[in-house]
Amino acid sequence: MSLIRAVQYEQLLNILRLQYPREKLNNQKSLMLVPILYPAPTV
């Protein structure tokens, strides 16, 4: 059993994406958020 459901995880990511748009993630401290918030599309 997971601590949070997939729906809750998606909601959290959506909130974080609003707070940290891709354009603002340009410093070293924020770069580790990029793969989490903006993953590469899967083929």
CSV table of C-alpha atoms in Angstrom, one decimal:
chain,number,residue,atom,x,y,z
A,1,MET,CA,0.0,0.0,0.0
A,2,SER,CA,1.5,3.3,-1.0
A,3,LEU,CA,1.5,6.4,1.2
A,4,ILE,CA,-0.2,8.5,-1.4
A,5,ARG,CA,-2.3,7.6,-4.4
A,6,ALA,CA,-1.3,8.4,-8.0
A,7,VAL,CA,-4.0,11.0,-8.2
A,8,GLN,CA,-2.6,12.8,-5.1
A,9,TYR,CA,0.9,12.6,-6.6
A,10,GLU,CA,-0.4,14.2,-9.9
A,11,GLN,CA,-2.1,16.9,-8.0
A,12,LEU,CA,1.1,17.7,-6.1
A,13,LEU,CA,3.1,17.8,-9.3
A,14,ASN,CA,0.5,20.2,-10.9
A,15,ILE,CA,0.8,22.5,-7.9
A,16,LEU,CA,4.6,22.4,-8.0
A,17,ARG,CA,4.6,23.1,-11.8
A,18,LEU,CA,2.5,26.2,-11.1
A,19,GLN,CA,5.0,27.4,-8.5
A,20,TYR,CA,8.1,26.4,-10.5
A,21,PRO,CA,7.5,27.0,-14.2
A,22,ARG,CA,10.3,25.7,-16.4
A,23,GLU,CA,11.5,29.2,-17.1
A,24,LYS,CA,12.2,29.8,-13.4
A,25,LEU,CA,14.2,26.6,-13.0
A,26,ASN,CA,17.5,27.9,-14.2
A,27,ASN,CA,19.7,27.9,-11.1
A,28,GLN,CA,21.7,24.9,-9.8
A,29,LYS,CA,19.4,24.4,-6.7
A,30,SER,CA,16.3,24.1,-8.9
A,31,LEU,CA,17.8,22.0,-11.7
A,32,MET,CA,17.1,18.7,-9.8
A,33,LEU,CA,13.4,19.5,-10.0
A,34,VAL,CA,13.3,19.5,-13.8
A,35,PRO,CA,13.3,15.7,-14.3
A,36,ILE,CA,10.6,15.3,-11.7
A,37,LEU,CA,8.3,18.1,-12.8
A,38,TYR,CA,9.0,18.0,-16.5
A,39,PRO,CA,9.9,14.4,-17.5
A,40,ALA,CA,10.9,13.7,-21.1
A,41,PRO,CA,7.9,12.3,-23.1
A,42,THR,CA,8.0,8.5,-23.5
A,43,VAL,CA,8.0,6.9,-26.9
